[in-house]
mmCIF file of C-alpha atoms in Angstrom:
data_model
loop_
_atom_site.group_PDB
_atom_site.id
_atom_site.type_symbol
_atom_site.label_atom_id
_atom_site.label_comp_id
_atom_site.label_asym_id
_atom_site.label_seq_id
_atom_site.Cartn_x
_atom_site.Cartn_y
_atom_site.Cartn_z
ATOM 1 C CA UNK A 1 4.661 -7.422 2.116
ATOM 2 C CA UNK A 2 6.226 -6.507 -1.119
ATOM 3 C CA UNK A 3 7.100 -2.768 -1.249
ATOM 4 C CA UNK A 4 4.049 -1.636 -3.265
ATOM 5 C CA UNK A 5 1.444 -3.527 -0.967
ATOM 6 C CA UNK A 6 3.282 -1.782 2.062
ATOM 7 C CA UNK A 7 3.470 1.808 0.209
ATOM 8 C CA UNK A 8 -0.132 1.100 -0.384
ATOM 9 C CA UNK A 9 -1.129 -0.070 3.146
ATOM 10 C CA UNK A 10 1.069 3.155 4.325
ATOM 11 C CA UNK A 11 -0.538 5.417 2.320
ATOM 12 C CA UNK A 12 -4.154 4.504 3.144
ATOM 13 C CA UNK A 13 -3.609 4.886 6.894
ATOM 14 C CA UNK A 14 -2.425 8.417 6.169
ATOM 15 C CA UNK A 15 -5.313 8.913 4.195
ATOM 16 C CA UNK A 16 -7.704 7.921 7.450
ATOM 17 C CA UNK A 17 -4.977 9.741 9.763
ATOM 18 C CA UNK A 18 -6.125 12.704 8.593
ATOM 19 C CA UNK A 19 -9.444 12.251 7.808
ATOM 20 C CA UNK A 20 -10.024 12.648 11.565
ATOM 21 C CA UNK A 21 -8.377 15.927 11.652
ATOM 22 C CA UNK A 22 -9.959 19.498 11.466
ATOM 23 C CA UNK A 23 -10.475 20.113 7.548
ATOM 24 C CA UNK A 24 -7.640 22.817 7.228
ATOM 25 C CA UNK A 25 -5.040 20.446 8.915
ATOM 26 C CA UNK A 26 -6.022 17.464 6.357
ATOM 27 C CA UNK A 27 -3.507 16.472 3.593
ATOM 28 C CA UNK A 28 -4.245 17.768 0.478
ATOM 29 C CA UNK A 29 -7.365 16.194 -1.144
ATOM 30 C CA UNK A 30 -4.713 15.328 -3.931
ATOM 31 C CA UNK A 31 -1.848 12.931 -3.443
ATOM 32 C CA UNK A 32 1.826 14.171 -3.918
ATOM 33 C CA UNK A 33 3.492 13.480 -7.158
ATOM 34 C CA UNK A 34 4.616 9.936 -8.257
ATOM 35 C CA UNK A 35 7.987 11.575 -8.533
ATOM 36 C CA UNK A 36 7.908 12.779 -4.862
ATOM 37 C CA UNK A 37 6.269 9.753 -3.564
ATOM 38 C CA UNK A 38 9.500 7.793 -5.198
ATOM 39 C CA UNK A 39 11.808 10.091 -3.348
ATOM 40 C CA UNK A 40 9.838 9.656 0.147
ATOM 41 C CA UNK A 41 9.418 5.731 -0.053
ATOM 42 C CA UNK A 42 13.198 5.414 -1.928
ATOM 43 C CA UNK A 43 11.893 3.316 -4.766
ATOM 44 C CA UNK A 44 11.285 3.510 -8.048
ATOM 45 C CA UNK A 45 8.107 5.667 -9.795
ATOM 46 C CA UNK A 46 7.303 2.373 -11.282
ATOM 47 C CA UNK A 47 6.678 1.015 -7.650
ATOM 48 C CA UNK A 48 4.732 3.782 -6.328
ATOM 49 C CA UNK A 49 2.445 3.529 -9.858
ATOM 50 C CA UNK A 50 2.162 -0.054 -8.758
ATOM 51 C CA UNK A 51 0.787 0.931 -5.509
ATOM 52 C CA UNK A 52 -0.893 3.946 -6.883
ATOM 53 C CA UNK A 53 -2.745 1.483 -9.216
ATOM 54 C CA UNK A 54 -3.730 -0.742 -6.218
ATOM 55 C CA UNK A 55 -5.600 1.935 -4.386
ATOM 56 C CA UNK A 56 -7.506 3.144 -7.368
ATOM 57 C CA UNK A 57 -8.472 -0.229 -8.087
ATOM 58 C CA UNK A 58 -10.343 -0.692 -4.426
ATOM 59 C CA UNK A 59 -11.963 3.017 -4.693
ATOM 60 C CA UNK A 60 -9.158 4.610 -2.662
ATOM 61 C CA UNK A 61 -8.228 7.103 -5.085
ATOM 62 C CA UNK A 62 -8.965 8.769 -8.852
ATOM 63 C CA UNK A 63 -6.048 8.376 -11.227
ATOM 64 C CA UNK A 64 -6.450 11.362 -13.559
ATOM 65 C CA UNK A 65 -4.441 11.326 -16.577
ATOM 66 C CA UNK A 66 -2.068 14.452 -16.784
ATOM 67 C CA UNK A 67 -3.879 15.923 -13.552
ATOM 68 C CA UNK A 68 -2.818 13.671 -10.740
ATOM 69 C CA UNK A 69 -4.450 11.588 -8.124
ATOM 70 C CA UNK A 70 -7.046 12.246 -6.026
ATOM 71 C CA UNK A 71 -8.276 10.871 -2.666
ATOM 72 C CA UNK A 72 -11.893 9.555 -3.255
ATOM 73 C CA UNK A 73 -13.287 11.077 0.102
ATOM 74 C CA UNK A 74 -16.075 8.146 0.447
ATOM 75 C CA UNK A 75 -13.319 5.970 1.384
ATOM 76 C CA UNK A 76 -12.914 7.275 4.397
ATOM 77 C CA UNK A 77 -16.913 6.378 5.576
ATOM 78 C CA UNK A 78 -16.161 2.488 4.485
ATOM 79 C CA UNK A 79 -14.474 0.420 7.218
ATOM 80 C CA UNK A 80 -13.601 -2.340 4.387
ATOM 81 C CA UNK A 81 -10.691 -0.505 2.611
ATOM 82 C CA UNK A 82 -9.198 -3.901 0.779
ATOM 83 C CA UNK A 83 -10.136 -7.114 0.234
ATOM 84 C CA UNK A 84 -8.372 -9.233 -2.139
ATOM 85 C CA UNK A 85 -10.962 -10.901 -4.053
ATOM 86 C CA UNK A 86 -13.350 -7.516 -4.626
ATOM 87 C CA UNK A 87 -10.471 -6.052 -5.329
ATOM 88 C CA UNK A 88 -10.517 -7.849 -8.670
ATOM 89 C CA UNK A 89 -12.376 -7.089 -11.798
ATOM 90 C CA UNK A 90 -14.961 -9.760 -12.859
ATOM 91 C CA UNK A 91 -12.801 -10.429 -16.173
ATOM 92 C CA UNK A 92 -9.690 -11.582 -14.139
ATOM 93 C CA UNK A 93 -12.357 -14.353 -12.003
ATOM 94 C CA UNK A 94 -13.288 -17.579 -13.441
ATOM 95 C CA UNK A 95 -14.883 -20.476 -11.659
ATOM 96 C CA UNK A 96 -15.049 -24.310 -12.329
ATOM 97 C CA UNK A 97 -18.102 -26.108 -11.035
ATOM 98 C CA UNK A 98 -17.684 -29.176 -9.757
ATOM 99 C CA UNK A 99 -21.183 -30.195 -8.788
ATOM 100 C CA UNK A 100 -24.770 -29.023 -8.631
ATOM 101 C CA UNK A 101 -27.545 -30.823 -7.045
ATOM 102 C CA UNK A 102 -30.789 -30.145 -5.183
ATOM 103 C CA UNK A 103 -31.379 -31.515 -1.532
ATOM 104 C CA UNK A 104 -33.842 -30.846 1.364
ATOM 105 C CA UNK A 105 -32.720 -28.540 4.374
ATOM 106 C CA UNK A 106 -31.257 -29.259 7.272
ATOM 107 C CA UNK A 107 -32.886 -28.152 10.429
ATOM 108 C CA UNK A 108 -30.233 -25.285 10.897
ATOM 109 C CA UNK A 109 -30.585 -24.226 7.202
ATOM 110 C CA UNK A 110 -34.264 -24.128 7.560
ATOM 111 C CA UNK A 111 -33.479 -21.685 10.537
ATOM 112 C CA UNK A 112 -30.944 -19.656 8.362
ATOM 113 C CA UNK A 113 -33.141 -19.470 5.232
ATOM 114 C CA UNK A 114 -36.161 -18.683 6.846
ATOM 115 C CA UNK A 115 -38.072 -21.750 5.017
ATOM 116 C CA UNK A 116 -39.947 -25.201 5.414
ATOM 117 C CA UNK A 117 -38.474 -28.480 5.341
ATOM 118 C CA UNK A 118 -40.273 -29.265 1.957
ATOM 119 C CA UNK A 119 -38.440 -26.436 0.251
ATOM 120 C CA UNK A 120 -35.830 -27.523 -1.709
ATOM 121 C CA UNK A 121 -31.847 -25.962 -1.312
ATOM 122 C CA UNK A 122 -29.750 -25.841 -4.450
ATOM 123 C CA UNK A 123 -26.031 -26.949 -3.167
ATOM 124 C CA UNK A 124 -22.992 -26.460 -5.526
ATOM 125 C CA UNK A 125 -19.104 -26.700 -4.977
ATOM 126 C CA UNK A 126 -17.036 -24.749 -7.286
ATOM 127 C CA UNK A 127 -13.541 -23.574 -7.876
ATOM 128 C CA UNK A 128 -12.347 -19.998 -8.057
ATOM 129 C CA UNK A 129 -9.868 -18.819 -10.069
ATOM 130 C CA UNK A 130 -8.386 -15.485 -9.895
ATOM 131 C CA UNK A 131 -6.068 -14.343 -13.049
ATOM 132 C CA UNK A 132 -5.828 -18.240 -13.672
ATOM 133 C CA UNK A 133 -4.682 -19.278 -10.331
ATOM 134 C CA UNK A 134 -6.739 -21.464 -8.260
ATOM 135 C CA UNK A 135 -7.384 -19.938 -4.682
ATOM 136 C CA UNK A 136 -10.512 -20.598 -3.450
ATOM 137 C CA UNK A 137 -12.865 -23.352 -2.977
ATOM 138 C CA UNK A 138 -16.501 -23.040 -2.721
ATOM 139 C CA UNK A 139 -19.751 -24.703 -1.341
ATOM 140 C CA UNK A 140 -22.720 -22.754 -1.733
ATOM 141 C CA UNK A 141 -26.389 -22.829 -1.008
ATOM 142 C CA UNK A 142 -29.130 -21.248 -2.108
ATOM 143 C CA UNK A 143 -33.279 -21.636 -1.717
ATOM 144 C CA UNK A 144 -34.362 -23.653 -5.058
ATOM 145 C CA UNK A 145 -38.343 -21.280 -4.522
ATOM 146 C CA UNK A 146 -35.865 -18.338 -5.431
ATOM 147 C CA UNK A 147 -33.684 -19.587 -8.514
ATOM 148 C CA UNK A 148 -35.910 -22.190 -10.351
ATOM 149 C CA UNK A 149 -33.893 -21.427 -13.313
ATOM 150 C CA UNK A 150 -30.670 -22.696 -11.777
ATOM 151 C CA UNK A 151 -28.841 -24.190 -14.487
ATOM 152 C CA UNK A 152 -25.128 -25.759 -14.223
ATOM 153 C CA UNK A 153 -23.556 -22.607 -16.128
ATOM 154 C CA UNK A 154 -24.946 -20.263 -13.580
ATOM 155 C CA UNK A 155 -22.499 -21.066 -11.174
ATOM 156 C CA UNK A 156 -19.454 -20.574 -13.230
ATOM 157 C CA UNK A 157 -20.140 -16.799 -13.427
ATOM 158 C CA UNK A 158 -20.673 -14.342 -10.999
ATOM 159 C CA UNK A 159 -23.411 -14.903 -8.560
ATOM 160 C CA UNK A 160 -24.090 -11.459 -7.402
ATOM 161 C CA UNK A 161 -24.531 -10.410 -10.999
ATOM 162 C CA UNK A 162 -26.981 -13.430 -11.706
ATOM 163 C CA UNK A 163 -29.078 -12.268 -8.792
ATOM 164 C CA UNK A 164 -29.375 -8.737 -9.375
ATOM 165 C CA UNK A 165 -30.038 -9.667 -12.990
ATOM 166 C CA UNK A 166 -33.223 -11.370 -11.465
ATOM 167 C CA UNK A 167 -34.086 -7.927 -10.468
ATOM 168 C CA UNK A 168 -33.304 -8.881 -6.666
ATOM 169 C CA UNK A 169 -31.650 -5.987 -4.572
ATOM 170 C CA UNK A 170 -28.691 -7.338 -2.489
ATOM 171 C CA UNK A 171 -28.942 -5.758 1.318
ATOM 172 C CA UNK A 172 -25.775 -6.670 2.915
ATOM 173 C CA UNK A 173 -23.203 -9.989 3.760
ATOM 174 C CA UNK A 174 -22.738 -11.361 7.365
ATOM 175 C CA UNK A 175 -18.944 -12.781 7.079
ATOM 176 C CA UNK A 176 -17.440 -14.633 9.032
ATOM 177 C CA UNK A 177 -13.381 -15.335 9.073
ATOM 178 C CA UNK A 178 -10.731 -17.930 10.621
ATOM 179 C CA UNK A 179 -7.495 -19.086 9.865
ATOM 180 C CA UNK A 180 -7.244 -22.962 9.149
ATOM 181 C CA UNK A 181 -4.806 -25.185 7.482
ATOM 182 C CA UNK A 182 -5.365 -27.040 4.022
ATOM 183 C CA UNK A 183 -6.421 -30.559 4.699
ATOM 184 C CA UNK A 184 -5.738 -33.127 2.012
ATOM 185 C CA UNK A 185 -8.673 -33.576 -0.197
ATOM 186 C CA UNK A 186 -8.133 -29.773 -0.282
ATOM 187 C CA UNK A 187 -4.804 -29.662 -1.333
ATOM 188 C CA UNK A 188 -5.282 -31.742 -4.198
ATOM 189 C CA UNK A 189 -8.240 -29.398 -5.626
ATOM 190 C CA UNK A 190 -6.414 -26.546 -5.261
ATOM 191 C CA UNK A 191 -3.057 -27.587 -6.563
ATOM 192 C CA UNK A 192 -1.058 -26.922 -3.400
ATOM 193 C CA UNK A 193 0.755 -28.609 -0.341
ATOM 194 C CA UNK A 194 -1.425 -30.186 2.204
ATOM 195 C CA UNK A 195 -0.990 -27.934 5.418
ATOM 196 C CA UNK A 196 -0.277 -24.447 4.248
ATOM 197 C CA UNK A 197 -2.309 -21.684 5.478
ATOM 198 C CA UNK A 198 -5.514 -20.954 4.538
ATOM 199 C CA UNK A 199 -8.890 -18.555 5.191
ATOM 200 C CA UNK A 200 -12.078 -19.781 6.144
ATOM 201 C CA UNK A 201 -14.539 -17.699 4.902
ATOM 202 C CA UNK A 202 -18.445 -17.895 5.974
ATOM 203 C CA UNK A 203 -20.449 -15.999 4.106
ATOM 204 C CA UNK A 204 -24.312 -14.874 4.106
ATOM 205 C CA UNK A 205 -25.854 -12.835 1.393
ATOM 206 C CA UNK A 206 -28.924 -10.733 2.421
ATOM 207 C CA UNK A 207 -31.841 -9.078 0.148
ATOM 208 C CA UNK A 208 -33.203 -5.977 1.196
ATOM 209 C CA UNK A 209 -36.527 -7.847 2.021
ATOM 210 C CA UNK A 210 -34.535 -9.839 4.641
ATOM 211 C CA UNK A 211 -34.438 -12.977 2.847
ATOM 212 C CA UNK A 212 -31.120 -14.775 2.516
ATOM 213 C CA UNK A 213 -30.472 -15.827 -0.994
ATOM 214 C CA UNK A 214 -26.975 -17.430 -0.399
ATOM 215 C CA UNK A 215 -25.118 -19.264 2.483
ATOM 216 C CA UNK A 216 -21.356 -20.003 0.925
ATOM 217 C CA UNK A 217 -18.464 -21.586 2.860
ATOM 218 C CA UNK A 218 -15.182 -21.314 1.414
ATOM 219 C CA UNK A 219 -11.528 -22.116 1.746
ATOM 220 C CA UNK A 220 -9.146 -19.134 0.121
ATOM 221 C CA UNK A 221 -5.570 -20.012 -0.124
ATOM 222 C CA UNK A 222 -4.362 -16.381 -0.940
ATOM 223 C CA UNK A 223 -6.880 -13.828 1.129
ATOM 224 C CA UNK A 224 -5.833 -10.726 2.748
ATOM 225 C CA UNK A 225 -8.352 -7.997 3.821
ATOM 226 C CA UNK A 226 -7.798 -4.730 5.605
ATOM 227 C CA UNK A 227 -10.299 -2.819 7.663
ATOM 228 C CA UNK A 228 -10.822 0.570 9.543
ATOM 229 C CA UNK A 229 -11.388 -0.393 13.433
ATOM 230 C CA UNK A 230 -12.425 2.462 15.593
ATOM 231 C CA UNK A 231 -11.029 2.437 19.358
ATOM 232 C CA UNK A 232 -13.831 0.938 21.054
ATOM 233 C CA UNK A 233 -13.526 1.641 24.938
ATOM 234 C CA UNK A 234 -16.710 0.233 25.898
ATOM 235 C CA UNK A 235 -15.291 -3.224 24.397
ATOM 236 C CA UNK A 236 -12.073 -2.377 26.625
ATOM 237 C CA UNK A 237 -13.980 -1.779 29.687
ATOM 238 C CA UNK A 238 -16.020 -5.286 29.256
ATOM 239 C CA UNK A 239 -12.482 -7.187 28.763
ATOM 240 C CA UNK A 240 -11.044 -5.622 32.029
ATOM 241 C CA UNK A 241 -14.270 -6.171 33.739
ATOM 242 C CA UNK A 242 -13.716 -9.767 36.044
#
């Protein structure tokens, strides 16, 4: 782990740790100055600045020019504090469409989308670039009755922005992660070695009216994620039972 990433993680840990204390015991809502942090961690102010920029990019702190760096209290209410993809701004991400076609759904897809066997799905495959580096292969399916205006240009942009632009309201995502290795076909598309570690991400996007608007199957070779997970005594009791 790079030093700036370690420092960002450590500062996040302290922010959450102090959130559990009584108000009078908490760390100041303002972080110590860069010079103080540099001395504490034994690094340059440049490294501290990069770590703080990382925290600012995920909404954990606010960088106020000439005034200091302030903790965003809302970050303490969000269990997902870091995601290597959503950390990036839209202008840092690009897509290249590999294929787009319309087909009838399988039985499982009928259940997932809540549609009949006569409702077509759009299916597209695309590469995601982050800062000009290929990092993801994504295969997505979307119900054609909700997105009749789908064209080859749309998957080469942000799908979320497309959804919101059509007036739909996104409610939440159901996401599953599994560690995998890259196969030969995936390695050729991503320009990496076969067998390297990757994350297999299955993502289901939900609208506020309960409909599933997209199901994505993703292979990511540069994915990291940090969660705050409260200790679950009930789960521990369950796992200890015979």
